[in-house]
Coordinates of C-alpha atoms in Angstrom, one line a residue:
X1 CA 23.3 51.7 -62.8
X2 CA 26.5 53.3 -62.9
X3 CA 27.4 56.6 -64.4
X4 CA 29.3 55.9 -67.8
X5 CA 31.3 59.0 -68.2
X6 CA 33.6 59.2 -64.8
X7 CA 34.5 55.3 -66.1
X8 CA 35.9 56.5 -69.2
X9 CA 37.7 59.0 -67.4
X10 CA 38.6 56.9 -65.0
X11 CA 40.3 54.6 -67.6
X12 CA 41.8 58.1 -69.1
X13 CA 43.9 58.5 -66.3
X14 CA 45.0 55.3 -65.5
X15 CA 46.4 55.2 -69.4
X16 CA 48.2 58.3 -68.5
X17 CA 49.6 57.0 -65.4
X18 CA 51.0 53.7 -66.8
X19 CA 52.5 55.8 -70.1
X20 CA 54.8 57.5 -67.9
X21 CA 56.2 54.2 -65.8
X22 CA 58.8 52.1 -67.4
X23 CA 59.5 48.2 -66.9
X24 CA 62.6 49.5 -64.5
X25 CA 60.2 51.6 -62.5
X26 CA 59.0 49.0 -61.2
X27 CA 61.3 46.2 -61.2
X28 CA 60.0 44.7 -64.3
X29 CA 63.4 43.4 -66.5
X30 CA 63.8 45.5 -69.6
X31 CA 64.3 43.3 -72.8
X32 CA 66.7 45.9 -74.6
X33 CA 63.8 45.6 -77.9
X34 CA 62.3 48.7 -78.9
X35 CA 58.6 49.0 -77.3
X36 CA 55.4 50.3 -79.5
X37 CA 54.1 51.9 -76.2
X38 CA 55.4 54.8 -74.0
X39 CA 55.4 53.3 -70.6
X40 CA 54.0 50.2 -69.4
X41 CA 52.1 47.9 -71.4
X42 CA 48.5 47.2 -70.3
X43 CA 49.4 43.3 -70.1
X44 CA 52.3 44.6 -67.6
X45 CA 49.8 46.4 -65.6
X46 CA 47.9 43.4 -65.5
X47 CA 50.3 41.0 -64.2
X48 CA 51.6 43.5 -61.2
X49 CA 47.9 43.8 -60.4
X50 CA 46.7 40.5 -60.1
X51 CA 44.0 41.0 -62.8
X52 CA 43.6 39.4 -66.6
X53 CA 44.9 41.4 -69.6
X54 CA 41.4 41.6 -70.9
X55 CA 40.1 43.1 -67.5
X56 CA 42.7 45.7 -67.4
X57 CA 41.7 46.9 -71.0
X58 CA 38.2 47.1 -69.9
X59 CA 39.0 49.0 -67.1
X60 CA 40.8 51.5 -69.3
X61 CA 38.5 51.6 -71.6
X62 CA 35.6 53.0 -69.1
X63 CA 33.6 49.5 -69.8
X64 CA 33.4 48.3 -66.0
X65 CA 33.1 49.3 -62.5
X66 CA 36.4 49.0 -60.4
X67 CA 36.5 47.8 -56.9
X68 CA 38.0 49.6 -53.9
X69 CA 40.9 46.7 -53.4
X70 CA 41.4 46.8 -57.2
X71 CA 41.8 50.6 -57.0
X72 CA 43.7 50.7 -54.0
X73 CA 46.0 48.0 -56.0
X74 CA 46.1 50.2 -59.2
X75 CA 47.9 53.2 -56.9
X76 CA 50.7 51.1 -55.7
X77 CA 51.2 49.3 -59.0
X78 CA 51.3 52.8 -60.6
X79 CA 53.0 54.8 -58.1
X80 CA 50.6 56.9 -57.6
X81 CA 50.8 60.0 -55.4
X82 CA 48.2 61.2 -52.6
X83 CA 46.4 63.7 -55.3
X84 CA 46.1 61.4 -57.4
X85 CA 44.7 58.5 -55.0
X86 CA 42.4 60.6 -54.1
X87 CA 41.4 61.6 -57.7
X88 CA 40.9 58.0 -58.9
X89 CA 38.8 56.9 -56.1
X90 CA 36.8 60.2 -56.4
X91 CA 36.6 59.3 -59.9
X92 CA 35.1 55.8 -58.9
X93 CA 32.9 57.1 -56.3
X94 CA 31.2 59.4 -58.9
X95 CA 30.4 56.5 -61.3
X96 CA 28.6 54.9 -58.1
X97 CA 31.4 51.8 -59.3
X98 CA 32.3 50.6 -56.4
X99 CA 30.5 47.4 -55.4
X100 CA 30.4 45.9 -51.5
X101 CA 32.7 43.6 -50.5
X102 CA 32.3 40.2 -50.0
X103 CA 31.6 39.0 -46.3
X104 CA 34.5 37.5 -44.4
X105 CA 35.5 33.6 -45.3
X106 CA 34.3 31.6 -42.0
X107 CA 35.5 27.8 -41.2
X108 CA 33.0 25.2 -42.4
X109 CA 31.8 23.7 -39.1
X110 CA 32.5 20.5 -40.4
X111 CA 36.5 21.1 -40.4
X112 CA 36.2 22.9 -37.3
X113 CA 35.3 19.7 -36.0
X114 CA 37.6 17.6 -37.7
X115 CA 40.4 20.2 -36.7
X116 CA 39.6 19.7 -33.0
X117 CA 40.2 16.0 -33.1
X118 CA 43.4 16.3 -34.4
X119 CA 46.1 16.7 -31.6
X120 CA 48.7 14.3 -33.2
X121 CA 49.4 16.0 -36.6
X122 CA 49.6 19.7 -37.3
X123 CA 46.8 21.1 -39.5
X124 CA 45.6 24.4 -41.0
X125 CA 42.4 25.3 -43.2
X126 CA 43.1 27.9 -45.7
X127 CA 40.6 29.9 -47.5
X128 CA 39.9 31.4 -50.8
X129 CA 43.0 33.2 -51.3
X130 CA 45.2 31.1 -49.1
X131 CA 43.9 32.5 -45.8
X132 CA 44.6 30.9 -42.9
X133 CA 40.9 30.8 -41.2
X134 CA 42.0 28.1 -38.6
X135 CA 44.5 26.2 -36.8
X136 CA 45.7 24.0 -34.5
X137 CA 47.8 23.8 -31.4
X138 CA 50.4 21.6 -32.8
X139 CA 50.5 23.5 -36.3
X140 CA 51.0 26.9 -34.0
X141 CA 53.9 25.4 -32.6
X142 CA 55.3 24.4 -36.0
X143 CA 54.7 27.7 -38.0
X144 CA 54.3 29.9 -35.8
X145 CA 51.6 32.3 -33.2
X146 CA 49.1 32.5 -35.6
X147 CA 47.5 34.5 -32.4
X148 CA 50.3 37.4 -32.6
X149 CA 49.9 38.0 -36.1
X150 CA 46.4 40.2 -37.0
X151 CA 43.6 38.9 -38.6
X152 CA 44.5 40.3 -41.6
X153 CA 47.8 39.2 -41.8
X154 CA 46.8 35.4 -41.4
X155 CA 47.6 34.2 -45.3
X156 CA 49.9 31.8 -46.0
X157 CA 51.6 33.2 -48.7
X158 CA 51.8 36.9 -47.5
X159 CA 54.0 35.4 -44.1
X160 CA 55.9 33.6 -46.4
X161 CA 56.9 36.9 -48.2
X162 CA 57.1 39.2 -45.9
X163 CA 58.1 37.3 -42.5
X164 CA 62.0 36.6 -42.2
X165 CA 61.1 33.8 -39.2
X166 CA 58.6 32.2 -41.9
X167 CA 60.8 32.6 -44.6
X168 CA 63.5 30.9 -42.6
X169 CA 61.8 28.1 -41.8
X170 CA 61.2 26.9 -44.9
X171 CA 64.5 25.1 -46.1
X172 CA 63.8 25.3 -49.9
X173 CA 61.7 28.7 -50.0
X174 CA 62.6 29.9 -53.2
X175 CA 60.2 26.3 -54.9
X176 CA 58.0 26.9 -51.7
X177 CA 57.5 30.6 -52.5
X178 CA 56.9 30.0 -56.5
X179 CA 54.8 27.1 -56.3
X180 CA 52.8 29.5 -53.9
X181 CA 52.6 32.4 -56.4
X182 CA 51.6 29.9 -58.8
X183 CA 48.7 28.6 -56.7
X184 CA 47.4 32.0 -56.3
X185 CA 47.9 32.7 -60.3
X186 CA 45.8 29.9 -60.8
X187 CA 42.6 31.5 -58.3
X188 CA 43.4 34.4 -60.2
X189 CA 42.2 32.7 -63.2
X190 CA 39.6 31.3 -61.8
X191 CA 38.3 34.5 -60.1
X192 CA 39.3 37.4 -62.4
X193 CA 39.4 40.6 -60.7
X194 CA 38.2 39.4 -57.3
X195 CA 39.1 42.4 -54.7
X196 CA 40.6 40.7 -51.8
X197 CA 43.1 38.5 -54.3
X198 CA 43.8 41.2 -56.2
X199 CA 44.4 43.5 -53.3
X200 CA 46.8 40.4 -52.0
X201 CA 48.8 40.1 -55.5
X202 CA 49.0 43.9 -55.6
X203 CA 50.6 43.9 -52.2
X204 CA 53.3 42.0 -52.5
X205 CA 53.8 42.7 -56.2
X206 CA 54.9 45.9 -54.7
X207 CA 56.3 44.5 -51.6
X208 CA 59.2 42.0 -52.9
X209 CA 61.0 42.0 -56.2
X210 CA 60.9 37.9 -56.6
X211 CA 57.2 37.6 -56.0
X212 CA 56.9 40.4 -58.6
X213 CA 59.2 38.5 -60.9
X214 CA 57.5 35.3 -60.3
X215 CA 53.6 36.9 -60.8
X216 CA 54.8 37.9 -64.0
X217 CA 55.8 35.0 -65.2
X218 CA 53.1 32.0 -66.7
X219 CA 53.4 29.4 -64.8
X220 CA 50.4 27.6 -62.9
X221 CA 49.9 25.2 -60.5
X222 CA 47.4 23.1 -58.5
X223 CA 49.3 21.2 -55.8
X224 CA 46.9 18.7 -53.1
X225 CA 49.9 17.0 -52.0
X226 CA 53.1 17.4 -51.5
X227 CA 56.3 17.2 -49.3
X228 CA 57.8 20.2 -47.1
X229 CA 61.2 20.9 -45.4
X230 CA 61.2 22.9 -42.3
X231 CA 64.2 24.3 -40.1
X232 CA 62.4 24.4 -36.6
X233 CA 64.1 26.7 -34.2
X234 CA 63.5 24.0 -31.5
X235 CA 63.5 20.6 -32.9
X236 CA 65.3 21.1 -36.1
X237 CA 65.3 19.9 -39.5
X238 CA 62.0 18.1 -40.5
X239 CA 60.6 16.4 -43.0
X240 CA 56.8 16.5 -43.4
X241 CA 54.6 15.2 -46.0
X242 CA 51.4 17.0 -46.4
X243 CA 47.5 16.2 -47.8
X244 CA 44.9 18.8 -48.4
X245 CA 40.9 17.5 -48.1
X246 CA 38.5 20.0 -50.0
X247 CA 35.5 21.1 -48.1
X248 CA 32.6 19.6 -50.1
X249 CA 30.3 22.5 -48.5
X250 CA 32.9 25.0 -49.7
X251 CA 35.1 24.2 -52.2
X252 CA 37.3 26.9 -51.2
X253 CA 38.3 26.0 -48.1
X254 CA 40.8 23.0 -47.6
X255 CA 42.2 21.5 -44.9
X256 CA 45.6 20.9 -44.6
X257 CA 47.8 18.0 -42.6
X258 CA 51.0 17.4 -42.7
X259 CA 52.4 14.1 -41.5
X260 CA 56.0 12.4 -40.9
X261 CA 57.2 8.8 -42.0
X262 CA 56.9 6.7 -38.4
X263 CA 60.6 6.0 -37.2
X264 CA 62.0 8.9 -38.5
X265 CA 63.8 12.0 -36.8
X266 CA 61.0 13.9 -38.2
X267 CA 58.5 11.9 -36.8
X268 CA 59.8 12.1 -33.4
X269 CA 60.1 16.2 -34.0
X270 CA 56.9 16.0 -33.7
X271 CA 55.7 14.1 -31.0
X272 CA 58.2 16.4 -29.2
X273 CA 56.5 19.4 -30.4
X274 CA 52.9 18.0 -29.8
X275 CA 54.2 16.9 -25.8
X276 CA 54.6 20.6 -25.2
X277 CA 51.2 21.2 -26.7
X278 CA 48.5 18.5 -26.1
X279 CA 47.5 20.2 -22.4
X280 CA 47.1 23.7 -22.1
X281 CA 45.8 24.7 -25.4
X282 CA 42.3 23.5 -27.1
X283 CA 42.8 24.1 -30.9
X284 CA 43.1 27.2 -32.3
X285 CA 40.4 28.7 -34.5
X286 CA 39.6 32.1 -36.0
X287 CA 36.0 32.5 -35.6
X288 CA 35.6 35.5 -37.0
X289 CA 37.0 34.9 -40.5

């Protein structure tokens, strides 16, 4: 059981902390309407957080224990300073709130299999929260070293955000990028509060004023298929379609291909890229994750 009183306190000084932000403060747009509130209002805490309205009240209200990643989220959201980081997750520590985090996502051997036979196409799986857990060669060469960037790093959206040779890549980013933040709005409503999401939407809420825009906004989605446009530094433009199959032994997992018409410029971008990759490379995988 958890001590009730540091929750309630807890909650106390978040309250605090979000009546002295304003929607400018942290690049929220200001409607010019009067507001009943000082500060922030809980829903606006909510939405840079990555959490449901109704969570965020409970967490102010002292009625639930707070992860670390939801915490850690809460101090960049609210501009928190290192006193008072400290303070909250003192505060957390002392309601015994703070519950262990979920093991790492691993590839279902059953797509690690199916990833190793494909040399022709690239292809990804993505986790939970759009983490990439495993690639291979040919997809390497068309993203990018999944290798150089760290393990933690390795999420689809977060490169897309915060990587200028990702971003670049992608000819139409701006629908790329929102139909992303859309996909993870959707998880989030799936899987309210869940730390390593949260920690993720808190991130890059903070990171880059469009996905904070966009993460504010309503809008869900729940794409399988779909078509991309890619500027390859090599090969050039390309135009790939792509198909996701869920894992039935893990829902959360998919695996993702992406194709080109036969015939097409795109189609022979690829071959091109998969010549300088069919030898000395087996397919990539994460085996940790």
């Amino acid at each position: 059981m958890y001590s009730k009183a540091p929750l309630v306190e807890l909650g106390e000084f978040l309250k605090a902390c979000r009546a002295r932000l304003s929607p400018r403060t942290v690049g929220l747009p200001e409607s010019g309407a009067s507001r009943r509130v000082t500060g922030l209002r809980r829903e606006e805490v909510a939405q840079l957080a990555g959490l449901s309205t109704d969570c965020y009240a409970r967490l102010e209200q002292g009625r639930v224990p707070v992860s670390r990643p939801v915490l850690a989220t809460l101090v960049r959201v609210l501009h928190l300073d290192d006193a008072e980081r400290d303070h909250v997750f003192e505060l957390a520590a002392r309601g015994d709130c703070v519950p262990s985090r979920r093991p790492a996502q691993k590839i279902q051997p059953q797509l690690g299999r199916l990833l190793d036979e494909l040399t022709a196409t690239p292809a990804l799986v993505l986790g939970r929260h759009m983490d990439i857990l495993a690639w291979n060669s040919l997809a390497s060469a068309l993203f990018t070293d999944f290798h150089r960037v760290p393990e933690k790093g390795r999420n689809y959206v977060r490169l897309l955000f915060t990587e200028p040779a990702f971003r670049d890549l992608h000819v139409d980013w701006s629908t790329v990028a929102r139909s992303c933040v859309a996909q993870l709005r959707l998880l989030a409503a799936r899987r309210p509060g869940a730390p390593g999401l949260t920690a993720l939407v808190g991130e890059l809420s903070v990171a880059d004023a469009d996905f904070r825009q966009w993460w504010a906004g309503r809008h869900l989605a729940g794409l399988r298929v779909g078509t991309k446009k890619l500027r390859h530094p090599v090969v050039g433009d390309l135009t790939l379609d792509w198909d996701s199959l869920t894992c039935s032994a893990d829902p959360t997992q998919q695996l993702v291909i992406l194709t080109a018409e036969p015939g097409t410029p795109s189609h022979d971008g690829l071959r091109l890229l998969a010549s300088w990759t069919a030898d000395p490379y087996e397919p990539e995988r994460d085996v940790t994750a």
